Amino acid sequence: MEPVCVPGLRGCILRIPPQSDPLSSDVFVIEGRERFYVFDAGASDAAYEAVAGLEKPVTFILSHFHRDHTANMSRLAGEVLGGARTCKYIGRGTRVDAPLGIEDGVSLLVQPCVSPHAPGCLILTVDRTCTLLGDLIYAQPGAGAGEQVGMLRTLKGVDTRYFILSHGDTPRLVEKESLLRSLKEGSVG
């Protein structure tokens, strides 16, 4: 795991980098006082081994149902928070349909967000400083303008300074206003 240091954040978020074979998303680990919070579970053995070795109970927050973000859930135990489609796809979990705050020595806000990438996406804001987006902004063919507009509306309202995107060789830490401007211009995703 590698640290992702975000200006203004009290600690670091740990990151298990993505892989291409098998395709596996970034996995982010946040340590709370009582438990670890893992954003996406990935599909690689490296992600599985790192998460399985955590020494406190784990809550998984799954950004969406795609296999590269969820495959390891078939072999990992812990509480799961996901969108309706994600919980159905993996066969377990607590459905998050409205913003959900968690206080555990770290302040987390899990919230649903419409996305042109997949239905039922969740985003995770850490200490009102950075927000993990998963693949939220990466549009799929045939995605409608309504999803883009809904996503922009939600992201504009998020109380954060930075967004962190998935699937990069290095963590993609982007200032909120810069990402919103790029999304409006259609130059990201």
C-alpha positions as a printed NumPy array, in Angstrom:
array([[  0.   ,   0.   ,   0.   ],
       [  1.191,   3.481,  -0.783],
       [  0.173,   6.697,   0.979],
       [ -1.875,   9.344,  -0.801],
       [ -1.151,  12.606,   0.989],
       [ -3.795,  15.264,   0.443],
       [ -3.121,  18.884,   1.459],
       [ -5.235,  19.695,   4.523],
       [ -6.082,  16.075,   5.362],
       [ -5.185,  15.029,   8.941],
       [ -3.63 ,  11.756,   7.831],
       [ -2.971,   9.829,   4.656],
       [ -5.232,   7.588,   2.667],
       [ -3.551,   4.326,   1.682],
       [ -3.834,   3.149,  -1.915],
       [ -3.434,  -0.233,  -3.512],
       [ -2.675,   0.628,  -7.151],
       [ -4.798,  -0.662, -10.023],
       [ -3.705,  -3.543, -12.232],
       [ -4.409,  -4.437, -15.832],
       [ -4.271,  -8.257, -15.568],
       [ -6.715,  -8.936, -14.128],
       [ -8.286,  -5.511, -14.502],
       [ -8.489,  -4.206, -10.945],
       [ -9.434,  -0.743,  -9.735],
       [ -7.558,   1.333,  -7.224],
       [ -8.429,   0.313,  -3.665],
       [ -8.288,   3.03 ,  -1.   ],
       [ -7.938,   2.318,   2.732],
       [ -8.826,   4.806,   5.457],
       [ -8.095,   3.962,   9.088],
       [-10.664,   4.956,  11.681],
       [-10.41 ,   4.583,  15.445],
       [-12.443,   1.341,  15.521],
       [-12.277,   0.012,  11.961],
       [-10.842,   0.351,   8.475],
       [-12.929,   1.79 ,   5.642],
       [-12.072,   0.373,   2.216],
       [-13.292,   2.161,  -0.91 ],
       [-13.629,  -0.511,  -3.598],
       [-12.305,  -4.041,  -3.219],
       [-10.595,  -4.508,  -6.576],
       [-10.072,  -7.814,  -8.361],
       [ -6.346,  -8.491,  -7.946],
       [ -4.608, -10.842,  -5.541],
       [ -2.483,  -7.907,  -4.325],
       [ -5.616,  -5.968,  -3.326],
       [ -7.126,  -9.042,  -1.692],
       [ -3.994,  -9.813,   0.344],
       [ -3.562,  -6.217,   1.524],
       [ -7.181,  -5.888,   2.639],
       [ -7.401,  -9.394,   4.131],
       [ -4.393,  -8.517,   6.305],
       [ -5.987,  -5.478,   7.959],
       [ -6.066,  -5.867,  11.738],
       [ -9.391,  -4.192,  12.56 ],
       [-12.929,  -4.844,  11.328],
       [-13.53 ,  -3.545,   7.798],
       [-16.384,  -1.615,   6.19 ],
       [-16.326,  -1.765,   2.394],
       [-17.769,   1.161,   0.46 ],
       [-18.216,   0.056,  -3.131],
       [-18.353,   2.779,  -5.789],
       [-20.328,   0.632,  -8.251],
       [-20.946,  -2.947,  -9.315],
       [-18.329,  -3.465, -12.052],
       [-16.145,  -6.511, -11.514],
       [-12.835,  -4.618, -11.355],
       [-14.208,  -2.854,  -8.238],
       [-16.038,  -5.772,  -6.589],
       [-14.559,  -9.183,  -7.551],
       [-12.623,  -9.59 ,  -4.304],
       [-15.858,  -9.326,  -2.3  ],
       [-16.439, -13.029,  -2.986],
       [-13.476, -13.77 ,  -0.707],
       [-13.499, -10.887,   1.787],
       [-15.567, -10.553,   4.95 ],
       [-16.871,  -7.31 ,   6.388],
       [-19.701,  -4.838,   6.37 ],
       [-20.621,  -3.625,   2.871],
       [-22.173,  -0.329,   1.8  ],
       [-23.259,  -0.067,  -1.824],
       [-25.856,   1.114,  -4.255],
       [-28.872,  -1.119,  -4.938],
       [-27.384,  -2.674,  -8.065],
       [-24.026,  -3.278,  -6.357],
       [-25.603,  -5.024,  -3.354],
       [-27.672,  -7.195,  -5.709],
       [-24.629,  -7.994,  -7.883],
       [-22.452,  -9.148,  -4.969],
       [-25.355, -10.733,  -3.076],
       [-25.011,  -8.776,   0.161],
       [-24.622,  -5.383,   1.727],
       [-26.507,  -2.374,   3.036],
       [-28.032,  -0.239,   0.337],
       [-27.146,   3.474,   0.517],
       [-29.895,   5.616,  -1.05 ],
       [-29.195,   8.877,   0.799],
       [-26.089,  10.541,   2.27 ],
       [-24.688,   8.535,   5.18 ],
       [-22.286,  10.112,   7.682],
       [-19.777,   8.04 ,   9.643],
       [-17.707,   9.373,  12.563],
       [-14.858,   7.144,  13.752],
       [-11.883,   9.393,  14.463],
       [-12.25 ,  10.351,  10.819],
       [-15.313,  11.992,   9.294],
       [-16.719,  10.151,   6.278],
       [-19.698,  10.938,   4.079],
       [-20.954,   8.219,   1.736],
       [-23.391,   9.489,  -0.844],
       [-25.103,   8.288,  -4.001],
       [-24.317,  10.113,  -7.216],
       [-25.851,   9.776, -10.659],
       [-23.177,   8.799, -13.158],
       [-22.746,   8.325, -16.912],
       [-20.527,   5.339, -16.029],
       [-22.877,   2.993, -14.164],
       [-26.152,   3.133, -12.269],
       [-26.055,   3.307,  -8.48 ],
       [-22.626,   4.889,  -7.922],
       [-21.4  ,   5.972,  -4.495],
       [-18.748,   8.559,  -3.657],
       [-16.842,   8.935,  -0.387],
       [-15.763,  12.247,   1.161],
       [-13.031,  12.127,   3.812],
       [-12.814,  14.894,   6.429],
       [-14.509,  17.363,   4.064],
       [-11.152,  17.547,   2.254],
       [-11.109,  14.956,  -0.523],
       [-13.704,  12.824,  -2.269],
       [-13.043,   9.413,  -3.818],
       [-14.966,   9.089,  -7.094],
       [-14.116,   5.634,  -8.408],
       [-15.044,   5.588, -12.125],
       [-17.893,   8.065, -11.657],
       [-16.845,  10.499, -14.403],
       [-15.864,   7.96 , -17.072],
       [-18.857,   7.929, -19.436],
       [-20.032,   4.697, -21.03 ],
       [-21.249,   4.627, -24.649],
       [-24.927,   5.535, -24.782],
       [-24.917,   7.454, -21.509],
       [-27.486,  10.225, -21.555],
       [-27.083,  13.913, -20.871],
       [-29.316,  13.514, -17.791],
       [-26.68 ,  11.459, -15.991],
       [-23.993,  14.055, -16.763],
       [-26.192,  16.918, -15.518],
       [-27.172,  15.013, -12.354],
       [-23.551,  14.113, -11.654],
       [-22.376,  17.712, -12.086],
       [-25.14 ,  18.949,  -9.778],
       [-24.129,  16.481,  -7.046],
       [-20.384,  17.083,  -7.411],
       [-20.874,  20.848,  -7.266],
       [-22.645,  20.41 ,  -3.914],
       [-19.981,  18.176,  -2.357],
       [-18.122,  19.883,   0.493],
       [-14.563,  19.016,  -0.566],
       [-11.382,  20.604,  -1.897],
       [-10.155,  17.7  ,  -4.022],
       [-11.448,  14.731,  -6.004],
       [ -9.474,  11.508,  -6.394],
       [-10.07 ,   9.51 ,  -9.593],
       [ -9.484,   5.782, -10.162],
       [ -7.382,   3.886, -12.699],
       [ -4.208,   5.935, -12.893],
       [ -0.559,   4.957, -12.533],
       [ -0.411,   7.528,  -9.756],
       [ -3.307,   8.842,  -7.675],
       [ -5.187,  11.448,  -9.691],
       [ -5.776,  14.214,  -7.162],
       [ -7.69 ,  17.053,  -8.873],
       [ -8.914,  20.315,  -7.353],
       [-12.697,  20.401,  -7.23 ],
       [-13.176,  23.53 ,  -9.346],
       [-10.7  ,  22.311, -11.962],
       [-12.512,  18.99 , -12.389],
       [-15.94 ,  20.633, -12.544],
       [-14.691,  23.032, -15.216],
       [-13.199,  20.154, -17.248],
       [-16.411,  18.127, -16.982],
       [-18.517,  21.074, -18.169],
       [-16.16 ,  21.535, -21.134],
       [-16.273,  17.796, -21.893],
       [-12.488,  17.396, -21.638],
       [-12.434,  14.628, -18.971],
       [-13.758,  11.063, -18.911]])
